[in-house]
PDB file of C-alpha atoms and ligand atoms in Angstrom:
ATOM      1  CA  UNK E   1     -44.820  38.986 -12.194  1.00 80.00           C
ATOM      2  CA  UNK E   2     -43.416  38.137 -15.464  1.00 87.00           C
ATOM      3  CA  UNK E   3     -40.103  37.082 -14.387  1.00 89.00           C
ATOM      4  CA  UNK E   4     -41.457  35.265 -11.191  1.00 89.00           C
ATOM      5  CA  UNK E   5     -43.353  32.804 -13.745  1.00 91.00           C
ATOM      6  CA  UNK E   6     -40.655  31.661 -15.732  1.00 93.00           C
ATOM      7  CA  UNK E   7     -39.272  30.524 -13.258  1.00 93.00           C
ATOM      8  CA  UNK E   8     -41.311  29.100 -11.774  1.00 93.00           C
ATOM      9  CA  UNK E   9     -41.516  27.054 -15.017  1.00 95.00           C
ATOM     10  CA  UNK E  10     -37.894  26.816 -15.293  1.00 94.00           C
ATOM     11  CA  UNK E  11     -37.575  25.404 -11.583  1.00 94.00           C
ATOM     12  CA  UNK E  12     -40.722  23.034 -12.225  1.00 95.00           C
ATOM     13  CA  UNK E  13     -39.825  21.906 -15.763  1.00 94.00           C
ATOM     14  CA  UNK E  14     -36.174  21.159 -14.540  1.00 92.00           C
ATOM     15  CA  UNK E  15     -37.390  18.877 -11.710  1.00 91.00           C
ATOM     16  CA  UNK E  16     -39.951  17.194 -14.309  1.00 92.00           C
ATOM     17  CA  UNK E  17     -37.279  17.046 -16.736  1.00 91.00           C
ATOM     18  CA  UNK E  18     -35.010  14.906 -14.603  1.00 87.00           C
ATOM     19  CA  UNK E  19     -37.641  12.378 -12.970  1.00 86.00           C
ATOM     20  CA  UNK E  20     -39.153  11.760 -16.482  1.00 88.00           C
ATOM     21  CA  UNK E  21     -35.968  11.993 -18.416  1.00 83.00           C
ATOM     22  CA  UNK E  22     -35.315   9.259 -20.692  1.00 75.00           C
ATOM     23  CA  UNK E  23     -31.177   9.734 -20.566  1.00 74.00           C
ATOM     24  CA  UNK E  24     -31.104   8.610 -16.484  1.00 75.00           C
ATOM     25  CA  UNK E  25     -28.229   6.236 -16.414  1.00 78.00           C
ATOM     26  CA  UNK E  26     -27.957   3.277 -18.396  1.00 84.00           C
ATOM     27  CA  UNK E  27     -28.411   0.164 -16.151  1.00 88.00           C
ATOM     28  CA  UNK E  28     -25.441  -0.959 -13.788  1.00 92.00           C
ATOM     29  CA  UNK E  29     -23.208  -3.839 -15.536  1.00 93.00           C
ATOM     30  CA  UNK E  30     -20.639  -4.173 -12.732  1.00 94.00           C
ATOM     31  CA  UNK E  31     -20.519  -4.200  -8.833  1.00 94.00           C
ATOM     32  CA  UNK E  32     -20.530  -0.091  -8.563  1.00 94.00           C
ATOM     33  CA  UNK E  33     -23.605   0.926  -7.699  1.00 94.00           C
ATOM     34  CA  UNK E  34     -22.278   2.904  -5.036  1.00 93.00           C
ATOM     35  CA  UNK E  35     -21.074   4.922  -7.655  1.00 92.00           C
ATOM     36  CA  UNK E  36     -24.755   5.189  -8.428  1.00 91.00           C
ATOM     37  CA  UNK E  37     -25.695   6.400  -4.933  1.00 92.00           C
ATOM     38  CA  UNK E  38     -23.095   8.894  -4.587  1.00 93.00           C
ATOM     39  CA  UNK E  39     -24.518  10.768  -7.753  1.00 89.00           C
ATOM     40  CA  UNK E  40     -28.052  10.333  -6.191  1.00 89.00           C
ATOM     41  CA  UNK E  41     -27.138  12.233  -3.508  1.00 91.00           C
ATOM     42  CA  UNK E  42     -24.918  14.760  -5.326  1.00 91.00           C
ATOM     43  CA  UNK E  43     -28.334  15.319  -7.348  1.00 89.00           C
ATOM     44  CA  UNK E  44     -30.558  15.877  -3.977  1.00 90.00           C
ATOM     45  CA  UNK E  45     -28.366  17.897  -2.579  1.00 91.00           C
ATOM     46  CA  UNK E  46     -27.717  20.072  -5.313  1.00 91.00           C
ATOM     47  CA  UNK E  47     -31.511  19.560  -6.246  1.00 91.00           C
ATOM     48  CA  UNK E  48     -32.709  20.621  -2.640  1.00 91.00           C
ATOM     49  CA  UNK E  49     -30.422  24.180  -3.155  1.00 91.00           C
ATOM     50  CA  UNK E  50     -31.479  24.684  -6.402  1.00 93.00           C
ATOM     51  CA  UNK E  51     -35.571  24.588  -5.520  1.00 94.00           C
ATOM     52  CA  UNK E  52     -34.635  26.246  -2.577  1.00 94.00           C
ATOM     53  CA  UNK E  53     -32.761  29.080  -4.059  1.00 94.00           C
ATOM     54  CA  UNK E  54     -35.498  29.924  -6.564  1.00 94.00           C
ATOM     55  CA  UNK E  55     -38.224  29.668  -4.319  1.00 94.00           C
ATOM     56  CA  UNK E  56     -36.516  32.410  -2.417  1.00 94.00           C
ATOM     57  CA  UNK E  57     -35.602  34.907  -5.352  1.00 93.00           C
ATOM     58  CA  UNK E  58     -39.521  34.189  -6.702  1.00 93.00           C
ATOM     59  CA  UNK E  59     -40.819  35.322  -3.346  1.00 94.00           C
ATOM     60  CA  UNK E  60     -38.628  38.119  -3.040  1.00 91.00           C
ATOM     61  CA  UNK E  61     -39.852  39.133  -6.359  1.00 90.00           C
ATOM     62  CA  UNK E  62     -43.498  39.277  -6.035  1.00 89.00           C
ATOM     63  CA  UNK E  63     -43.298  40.433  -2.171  1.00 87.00           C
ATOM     64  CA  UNK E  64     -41.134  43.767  -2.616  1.00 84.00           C
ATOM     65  CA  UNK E  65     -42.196  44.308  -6.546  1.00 82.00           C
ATOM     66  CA  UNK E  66     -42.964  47.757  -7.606  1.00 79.00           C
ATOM     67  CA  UNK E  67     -46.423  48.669  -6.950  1.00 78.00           C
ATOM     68  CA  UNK E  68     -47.780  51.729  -8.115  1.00 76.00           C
ATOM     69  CA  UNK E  69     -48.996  54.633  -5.670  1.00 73.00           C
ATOM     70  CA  UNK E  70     -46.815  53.093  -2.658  1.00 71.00           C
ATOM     71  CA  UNK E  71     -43.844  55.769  -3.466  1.00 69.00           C
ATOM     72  CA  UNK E  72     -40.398  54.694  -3.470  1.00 71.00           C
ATOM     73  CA  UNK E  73     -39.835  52.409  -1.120  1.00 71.00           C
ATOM     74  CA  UNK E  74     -35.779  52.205  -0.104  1.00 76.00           C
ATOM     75  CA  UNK E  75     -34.065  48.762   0.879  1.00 77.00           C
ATOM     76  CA  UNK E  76     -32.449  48.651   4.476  1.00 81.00           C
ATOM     77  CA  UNK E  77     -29.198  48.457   4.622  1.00 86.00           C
ATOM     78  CA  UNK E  78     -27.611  45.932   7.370  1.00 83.00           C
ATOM     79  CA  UNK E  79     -24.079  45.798   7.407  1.00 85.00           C
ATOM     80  CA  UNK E  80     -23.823  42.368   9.526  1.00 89.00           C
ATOM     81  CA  UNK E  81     -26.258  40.079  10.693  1.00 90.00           C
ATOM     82  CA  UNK E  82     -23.897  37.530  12.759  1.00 93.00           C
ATOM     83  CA  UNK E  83     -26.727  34.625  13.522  1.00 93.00           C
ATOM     84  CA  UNK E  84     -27.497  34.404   9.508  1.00 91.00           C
ATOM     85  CA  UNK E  85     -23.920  34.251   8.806  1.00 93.00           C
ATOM     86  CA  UNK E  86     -23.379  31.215  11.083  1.00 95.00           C
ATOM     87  CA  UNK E  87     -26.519  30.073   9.523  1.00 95.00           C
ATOM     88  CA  UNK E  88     -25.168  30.260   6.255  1.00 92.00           C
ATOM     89  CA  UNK E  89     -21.998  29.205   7.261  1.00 95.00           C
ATOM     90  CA  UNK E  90     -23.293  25.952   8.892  1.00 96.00           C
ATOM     91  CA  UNK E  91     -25.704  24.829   6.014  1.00 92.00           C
ATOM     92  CA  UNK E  92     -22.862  25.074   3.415  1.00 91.00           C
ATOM     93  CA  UNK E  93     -20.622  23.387   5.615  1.00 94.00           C
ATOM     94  CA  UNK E  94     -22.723  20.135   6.148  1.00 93.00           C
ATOM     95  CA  UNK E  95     -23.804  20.292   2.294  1.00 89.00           C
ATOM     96  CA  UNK E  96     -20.147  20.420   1.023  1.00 92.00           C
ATOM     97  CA  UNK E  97     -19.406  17.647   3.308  1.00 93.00           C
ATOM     98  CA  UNK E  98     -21.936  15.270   2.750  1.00 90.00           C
ATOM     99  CA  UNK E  99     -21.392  15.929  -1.565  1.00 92.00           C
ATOM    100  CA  UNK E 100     -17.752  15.385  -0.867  1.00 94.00           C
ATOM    101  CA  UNK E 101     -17.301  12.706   1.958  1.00 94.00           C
ATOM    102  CA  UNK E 102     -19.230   9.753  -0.160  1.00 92.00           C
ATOM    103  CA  UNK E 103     -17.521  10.341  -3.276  1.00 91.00           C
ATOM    104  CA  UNK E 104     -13.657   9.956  -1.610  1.00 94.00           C
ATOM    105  CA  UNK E 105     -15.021   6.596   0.154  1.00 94.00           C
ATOM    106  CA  UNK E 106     -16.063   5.110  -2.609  1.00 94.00           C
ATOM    107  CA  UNK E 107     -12.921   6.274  -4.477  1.00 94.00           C
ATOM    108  CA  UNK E 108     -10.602   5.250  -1.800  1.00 95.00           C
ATOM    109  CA  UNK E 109     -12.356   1.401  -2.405  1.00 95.00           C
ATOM    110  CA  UNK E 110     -12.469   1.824  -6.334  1.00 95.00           C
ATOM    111  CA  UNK E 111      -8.145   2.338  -6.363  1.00 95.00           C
ATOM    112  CA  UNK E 112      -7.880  -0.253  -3.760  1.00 95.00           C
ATOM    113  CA  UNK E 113      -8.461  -3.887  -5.645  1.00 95.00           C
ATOM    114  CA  UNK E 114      -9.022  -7.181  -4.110  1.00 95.00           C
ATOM    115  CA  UNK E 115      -6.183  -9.628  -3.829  1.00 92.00           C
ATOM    116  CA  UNK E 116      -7.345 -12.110  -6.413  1.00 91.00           C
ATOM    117  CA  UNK E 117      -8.096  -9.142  -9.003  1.00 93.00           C
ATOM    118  CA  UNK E 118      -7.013 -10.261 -12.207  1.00 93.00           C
ATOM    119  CA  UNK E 119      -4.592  -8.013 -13.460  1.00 93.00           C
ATOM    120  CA  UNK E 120      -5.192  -6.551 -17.334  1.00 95.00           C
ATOM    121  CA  UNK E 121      -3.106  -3.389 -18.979  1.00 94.00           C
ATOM    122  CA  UNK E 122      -5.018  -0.785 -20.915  1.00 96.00           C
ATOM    123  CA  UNK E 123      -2.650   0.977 -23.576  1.00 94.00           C
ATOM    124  CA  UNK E 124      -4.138   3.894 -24.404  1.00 93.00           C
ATOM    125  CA  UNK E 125      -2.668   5.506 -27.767  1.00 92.00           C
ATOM    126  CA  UNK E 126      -3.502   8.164 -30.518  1.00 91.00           C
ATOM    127  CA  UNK E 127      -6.437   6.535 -31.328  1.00 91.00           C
ATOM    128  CA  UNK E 128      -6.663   3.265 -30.083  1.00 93.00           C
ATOM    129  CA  UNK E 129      -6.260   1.150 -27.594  1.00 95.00           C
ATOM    130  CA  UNK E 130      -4.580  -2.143 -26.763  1.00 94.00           C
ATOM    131  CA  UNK E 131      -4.752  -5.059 -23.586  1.00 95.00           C
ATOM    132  CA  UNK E 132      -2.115  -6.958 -22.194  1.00 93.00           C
ATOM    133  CA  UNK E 133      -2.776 -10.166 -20.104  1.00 92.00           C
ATOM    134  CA  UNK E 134      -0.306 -12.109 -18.169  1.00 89.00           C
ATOM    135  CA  UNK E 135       0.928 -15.148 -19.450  1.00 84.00           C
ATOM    136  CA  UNK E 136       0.930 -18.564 -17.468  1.00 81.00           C
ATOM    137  CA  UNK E 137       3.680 -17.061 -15.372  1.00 81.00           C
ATOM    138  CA  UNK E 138       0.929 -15.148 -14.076  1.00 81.00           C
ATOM    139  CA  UNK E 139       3.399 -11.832 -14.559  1.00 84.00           C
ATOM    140  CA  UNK E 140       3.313  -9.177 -16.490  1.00 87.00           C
ATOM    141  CA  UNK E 141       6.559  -8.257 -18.428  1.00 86.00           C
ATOM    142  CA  UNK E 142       8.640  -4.765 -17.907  1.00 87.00           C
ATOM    143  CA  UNK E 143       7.757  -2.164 -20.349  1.00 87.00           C
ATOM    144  CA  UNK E 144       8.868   1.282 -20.952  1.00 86.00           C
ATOM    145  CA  UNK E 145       8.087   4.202 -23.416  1.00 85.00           C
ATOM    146  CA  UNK E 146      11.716   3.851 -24.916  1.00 87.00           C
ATOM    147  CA  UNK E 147      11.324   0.163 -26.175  1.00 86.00           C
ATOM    148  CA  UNK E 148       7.680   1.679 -27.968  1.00 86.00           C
ATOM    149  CA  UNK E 149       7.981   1.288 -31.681  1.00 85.00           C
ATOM    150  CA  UNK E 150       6.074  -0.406 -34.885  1.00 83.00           C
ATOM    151  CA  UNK E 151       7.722  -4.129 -33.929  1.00 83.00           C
ATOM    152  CA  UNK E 152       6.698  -3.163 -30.160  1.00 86.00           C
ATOM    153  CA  UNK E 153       3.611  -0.992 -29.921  1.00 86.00           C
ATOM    154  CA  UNK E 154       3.179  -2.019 -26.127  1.00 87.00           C
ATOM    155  CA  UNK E 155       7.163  -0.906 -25.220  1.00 87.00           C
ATOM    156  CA  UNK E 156       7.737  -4.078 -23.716  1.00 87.00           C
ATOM    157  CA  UNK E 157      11.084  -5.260 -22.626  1.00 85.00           C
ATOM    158  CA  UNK E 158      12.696  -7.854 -24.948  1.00 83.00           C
ATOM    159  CA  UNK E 159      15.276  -8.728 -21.995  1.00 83.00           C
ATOM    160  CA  UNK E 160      12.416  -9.316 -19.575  1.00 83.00           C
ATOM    161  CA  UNK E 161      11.751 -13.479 -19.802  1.00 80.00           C
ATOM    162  CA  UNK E 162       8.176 -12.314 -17.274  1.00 83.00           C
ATOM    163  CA  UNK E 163       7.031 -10.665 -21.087  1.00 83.00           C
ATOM    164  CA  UNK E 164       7.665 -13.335 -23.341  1.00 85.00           C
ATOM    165  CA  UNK E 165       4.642 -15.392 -22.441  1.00 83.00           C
ATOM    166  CA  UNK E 166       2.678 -11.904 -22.261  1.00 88.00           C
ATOM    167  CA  UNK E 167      -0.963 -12.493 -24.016  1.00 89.00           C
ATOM    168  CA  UNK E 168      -1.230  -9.228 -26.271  1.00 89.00           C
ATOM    169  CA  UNK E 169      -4.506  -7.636 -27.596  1.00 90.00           C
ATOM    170  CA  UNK E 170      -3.765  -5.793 -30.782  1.00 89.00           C
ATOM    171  CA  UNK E 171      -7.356  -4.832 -31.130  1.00 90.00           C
ATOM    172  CA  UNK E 172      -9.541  -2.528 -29.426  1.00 93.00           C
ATOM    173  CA  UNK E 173     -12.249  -5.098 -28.330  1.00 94.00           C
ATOM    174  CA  UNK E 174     -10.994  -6.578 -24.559  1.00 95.00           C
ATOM    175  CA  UNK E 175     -12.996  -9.889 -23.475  1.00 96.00           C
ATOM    176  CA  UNK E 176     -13.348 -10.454 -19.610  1.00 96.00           C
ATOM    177  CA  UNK E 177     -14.781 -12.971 -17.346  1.00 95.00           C
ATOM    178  CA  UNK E 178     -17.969 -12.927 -15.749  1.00 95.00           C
ATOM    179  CA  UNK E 179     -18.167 -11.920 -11.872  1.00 92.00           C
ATOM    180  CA  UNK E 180     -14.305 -12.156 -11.461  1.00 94.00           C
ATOM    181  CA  UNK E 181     -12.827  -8.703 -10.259  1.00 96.00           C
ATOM    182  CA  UNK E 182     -10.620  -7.256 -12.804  1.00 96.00           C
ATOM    183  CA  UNK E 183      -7.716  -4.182 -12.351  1.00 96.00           C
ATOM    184  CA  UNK E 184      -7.052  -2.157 -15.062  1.00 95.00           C
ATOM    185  CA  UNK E 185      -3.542  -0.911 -15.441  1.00 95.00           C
ATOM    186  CA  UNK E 186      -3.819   1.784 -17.680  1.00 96.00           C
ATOM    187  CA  UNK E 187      -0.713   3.664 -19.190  1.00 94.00           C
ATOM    188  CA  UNK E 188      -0.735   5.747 -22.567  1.00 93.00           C
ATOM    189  CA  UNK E 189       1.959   6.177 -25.506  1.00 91.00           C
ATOM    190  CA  UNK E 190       1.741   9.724 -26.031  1.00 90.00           C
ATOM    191  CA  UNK E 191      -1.091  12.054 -24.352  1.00 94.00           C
ATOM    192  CA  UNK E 192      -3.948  12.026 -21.734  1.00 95.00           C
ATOM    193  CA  UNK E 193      -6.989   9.400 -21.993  1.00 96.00           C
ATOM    194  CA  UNK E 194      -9.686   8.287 -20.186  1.00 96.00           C
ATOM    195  CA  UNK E 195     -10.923   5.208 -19.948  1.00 96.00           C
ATOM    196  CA  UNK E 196     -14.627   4.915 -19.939  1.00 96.00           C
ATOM    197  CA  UNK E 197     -17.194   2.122 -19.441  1.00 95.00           C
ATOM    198  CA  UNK E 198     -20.465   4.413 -18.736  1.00 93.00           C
ATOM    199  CA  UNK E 199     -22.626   1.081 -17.869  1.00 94.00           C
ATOM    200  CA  UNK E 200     -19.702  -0.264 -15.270  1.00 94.00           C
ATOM    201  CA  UNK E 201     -19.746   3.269 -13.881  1.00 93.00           C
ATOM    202  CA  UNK E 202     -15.987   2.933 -14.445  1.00 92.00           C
ATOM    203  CA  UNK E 203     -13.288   5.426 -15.822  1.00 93.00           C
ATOM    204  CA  UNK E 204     -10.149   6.621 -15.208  1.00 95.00           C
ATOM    205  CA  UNK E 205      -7.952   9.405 -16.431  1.00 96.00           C
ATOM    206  CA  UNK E 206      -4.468   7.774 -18.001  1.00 95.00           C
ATOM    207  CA  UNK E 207      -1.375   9.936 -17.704  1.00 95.00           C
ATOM    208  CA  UNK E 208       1.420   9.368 -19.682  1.00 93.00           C
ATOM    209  CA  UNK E 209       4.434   8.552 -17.468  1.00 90.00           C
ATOM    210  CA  UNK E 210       2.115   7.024 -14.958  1.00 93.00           C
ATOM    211  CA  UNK E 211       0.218   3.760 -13.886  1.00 94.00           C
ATOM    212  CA  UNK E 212      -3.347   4.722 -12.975  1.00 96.00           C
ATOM    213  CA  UNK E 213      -5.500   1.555 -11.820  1.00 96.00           C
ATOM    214  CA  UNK E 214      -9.036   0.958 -10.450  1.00 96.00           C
ATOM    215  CA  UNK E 215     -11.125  -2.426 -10.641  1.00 97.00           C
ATOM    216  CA  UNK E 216     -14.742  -3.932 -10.993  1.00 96.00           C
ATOM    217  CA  UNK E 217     -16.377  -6.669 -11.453  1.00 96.00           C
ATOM    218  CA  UNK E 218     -18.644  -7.196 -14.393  1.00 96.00           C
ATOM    219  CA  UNK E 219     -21.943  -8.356 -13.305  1.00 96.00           C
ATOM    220  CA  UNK E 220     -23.609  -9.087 -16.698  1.00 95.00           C
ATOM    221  CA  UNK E 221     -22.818 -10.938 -19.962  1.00 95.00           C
ATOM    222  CA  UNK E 222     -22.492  -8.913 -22.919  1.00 95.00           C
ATOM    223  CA  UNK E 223     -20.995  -6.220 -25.244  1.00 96.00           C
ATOM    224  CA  UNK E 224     -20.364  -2.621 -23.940  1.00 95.00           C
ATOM    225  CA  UNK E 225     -19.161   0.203 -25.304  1.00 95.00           C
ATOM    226  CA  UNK E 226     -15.880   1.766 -23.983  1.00 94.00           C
ATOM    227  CA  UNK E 227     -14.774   5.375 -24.982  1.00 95.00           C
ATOM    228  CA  UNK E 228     -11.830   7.559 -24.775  1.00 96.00           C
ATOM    229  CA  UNK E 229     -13.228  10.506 -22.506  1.00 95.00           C
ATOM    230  CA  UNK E 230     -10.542  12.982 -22.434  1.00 94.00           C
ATOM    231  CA  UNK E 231     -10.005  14.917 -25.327  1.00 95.00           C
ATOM    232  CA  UNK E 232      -7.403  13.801 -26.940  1.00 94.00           C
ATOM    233  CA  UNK E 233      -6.709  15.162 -30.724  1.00 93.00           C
ATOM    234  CA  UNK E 234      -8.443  15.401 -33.905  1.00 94.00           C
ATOM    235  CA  UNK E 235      -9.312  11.627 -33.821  1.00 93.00           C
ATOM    236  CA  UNK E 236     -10.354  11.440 -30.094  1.00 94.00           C
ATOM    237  CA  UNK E 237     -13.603  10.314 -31.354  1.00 94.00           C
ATOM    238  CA  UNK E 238     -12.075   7.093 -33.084  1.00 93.00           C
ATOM    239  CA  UNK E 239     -11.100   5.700 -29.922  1.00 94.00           C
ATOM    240  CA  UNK E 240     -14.026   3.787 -29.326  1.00 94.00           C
ATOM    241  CA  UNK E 241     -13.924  -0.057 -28.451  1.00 94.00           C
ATOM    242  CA  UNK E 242     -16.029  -2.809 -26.533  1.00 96.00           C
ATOM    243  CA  UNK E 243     -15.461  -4.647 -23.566  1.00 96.00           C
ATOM    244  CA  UNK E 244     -17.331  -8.220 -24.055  1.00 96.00           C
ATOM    245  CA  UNK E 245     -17.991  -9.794 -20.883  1.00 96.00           C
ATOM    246  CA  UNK E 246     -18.052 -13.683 -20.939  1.00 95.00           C
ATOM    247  CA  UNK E 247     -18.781 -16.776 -18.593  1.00 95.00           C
ATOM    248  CA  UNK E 248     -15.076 -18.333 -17.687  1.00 94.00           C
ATOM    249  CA  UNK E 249     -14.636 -20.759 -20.453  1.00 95.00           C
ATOM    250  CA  UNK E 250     -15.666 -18.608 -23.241  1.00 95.00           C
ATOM    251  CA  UNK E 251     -13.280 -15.927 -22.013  1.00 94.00           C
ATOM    252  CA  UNK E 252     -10.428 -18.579 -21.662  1.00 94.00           C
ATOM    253  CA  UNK E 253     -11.347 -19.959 -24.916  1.00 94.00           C
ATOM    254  CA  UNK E 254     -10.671 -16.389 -26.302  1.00 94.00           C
ATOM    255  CA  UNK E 255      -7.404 -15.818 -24.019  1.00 92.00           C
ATOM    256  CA  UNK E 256      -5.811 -19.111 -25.297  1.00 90.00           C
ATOM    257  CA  UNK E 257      -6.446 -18.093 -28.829  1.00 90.00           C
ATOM    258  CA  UNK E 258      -4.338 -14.746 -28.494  1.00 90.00           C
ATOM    259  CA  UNK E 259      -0.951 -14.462 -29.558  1.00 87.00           C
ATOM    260  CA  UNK E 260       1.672 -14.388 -27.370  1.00 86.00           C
ATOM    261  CA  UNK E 261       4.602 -11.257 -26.917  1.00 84.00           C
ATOM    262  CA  UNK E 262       6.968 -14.161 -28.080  1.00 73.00           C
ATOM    263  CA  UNK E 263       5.708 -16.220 -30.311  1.00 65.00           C
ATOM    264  CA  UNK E 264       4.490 -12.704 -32.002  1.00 62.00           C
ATOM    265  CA  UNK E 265       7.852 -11.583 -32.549  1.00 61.00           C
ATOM    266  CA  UNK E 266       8.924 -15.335 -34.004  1.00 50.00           C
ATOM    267  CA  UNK E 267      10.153 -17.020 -30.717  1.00 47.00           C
ATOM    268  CA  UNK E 268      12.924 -13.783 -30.912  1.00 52.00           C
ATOM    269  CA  UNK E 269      11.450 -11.327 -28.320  1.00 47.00           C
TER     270      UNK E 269
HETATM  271 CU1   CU J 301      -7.942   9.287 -26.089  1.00 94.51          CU
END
C-alpha cells in the first residue's frame, strides 16, 4: 500500500512538475519551432508510457498484494501468449516511429540551407571561438589545419587570393542580420565542440577534420548566449560567447568595421 502511494506521488508530482515548471524552454529566437514540436511530441509520447506504465505496476500492486488469511497464493505461469506479443509488438512499433520519423524530417531540412543563406564559419578552438565572413568576393578563402598557427589562428591559405578579402572575427561575440537565413560552417582546431544557441533551438556537433553545417534564421533582435556543449577539456566552460542579432545596417555597420585576412597580416597574406 506503501509503495503503491509513492508512486502515485512520484507519477503525479512528475506530470505537475513539468506543466508548472519554470525551466520549459526559453522562448524561440529563430525560425525552428519545429524543433519545438518535435520535443513536444517526444515528451507525450514518452509522457503517455510513462503514466501508463505506472498505472499498471500500482494496480498490480494493490490487486495481487499479500493479504493475510488468503494462504499463499502462486502466480501462473504462461509461457507464450501470441496476441499480447503482437500487441506489444505493434504499440512499440508505432511509438518508436512516430518519436523517430519527426525528428529526421526536421533534420533532413535543418542540414539542407536555402540558396541565398549567407554563409559564416564557426572556428571552434580550446576555448574559444572565432567567425569568418566572406569578403566582397562573396567567397570564402581555402583553409587547412596545416597553415593553423599564432600569425594564422583560422589556417587560412596565404596563396588563396578568395581569403585575402576574408572578414575575420577574432572575438567570441558573432553579429548577424535580422530575418536573413544564415549557414554555419563549423570546423574546430583541435577536439570535438558543439555549437549551441539554446533560444535558436540550434546546435551542432563540430568534428575536427570535418565541415558540419546547419542554418536558421534569427527572428528577434538581441543578445544570446552561445555555449560550447560538448565537453571539451578543463576549460570547456570558458567557451561561452554571444550571438547579437541586428537589423541589416547595424550588422553591416559592424561587418565593414572588421578587419580583413589581408589587411590583418599588413597587405602580406
Ligand atoms: Cu568546446
Amino acid at each position: 500500500m506503501a509503495l503503491s502511494i509513492a508512486l502515485i506521488v512520484i507519477v503525479v508530482g512528475s506530470v505537475l512538475f513539468h506543466l508548472l515548471s519554470p525551466w520549459w524552454t526559453q522562448p524561440l529566437a529563430s525560425n525552428w519551432q519545429r524543433m519545438d514540436d518535435t520535443l513536444t511530441i517526444t515528451l507525450l509520447i514518452t509522457g503517455a508510457f510513462f503514466v501508463v506504465i505506472h498505472a499498471v505496476v500500482i494496480y498490480a500492486i494493490l490487486r495481487w498484494r499479500h493479504r493475510a488469511g488468503r494462504g499463499q497464493a502462486r502466480a501462473a505461469y504462461t509461457p507464450d501468449d501470441h496476441r499480447l506479443e503482437r500487441w506489444l509488438i505493434g504499440i512499440t512499433t508505432v511509438g518508436i516511429v512516430a518519436l523517430l520519423a519527426p525528428g529526421l524530417v526536421v533534420y533532413a531540412d535543418y542540414v539542407r540551407p536555402p540558396a541565398d543563406a549567407l554563409k559564416v564559419e564557426v572556428v571552434g578552438q580550446q576555448w574559444r571561438w572565432r567567425y569568418r565572413f566572406a569578403g566582397e568576393d562573396g567567397l570564402l578563402g581555402r583553409s587547412d589545419i596545416r597553415h593553423v598557427s599564432a600569425d594564422n589562428p583560422f589556417g587560412l591559405d596565404p596563396a588563396d587570393a578568395r581569403g585575402h578579402g576574408d572578414v575575420l572575427i577574432d572575438d567570441n561575440e558573432l553579429h548577424l542580420p535580422l530575418a536573413r537565413p544564415v549557414q554555419l560552417q563549423l570546423r574546430s582546431n583541435d577536439v570535438l565542440h558543439d555549437f549551441f544557441v539554446p533560444p535558436f533551438r540550434a546546435r551542432m556537433n563540430i568534428v575536427p577534420g570535418s565541415v558540419t553545417t546547419f542554418w536558421f534564421t534569427p527572428t528577434q533582435t538581441g543578445r544570446f548566449e552561445l555555449m560550447c556543449a560538448q565537453l571539451c577539456g578543463i576549460g570547456h566552460h570558458l567557451m561561452r560567447g554571444v550571438v547579437v542579432v541586428e537589423d541589416e545596417a547595424a550588422f553591416q555597420a559592424w561587418l565593414a568595421a572588421q578587419p580583413r585576412y589581408a589587411a590583418a597580416t599588413g597587405g602580406k597574406p
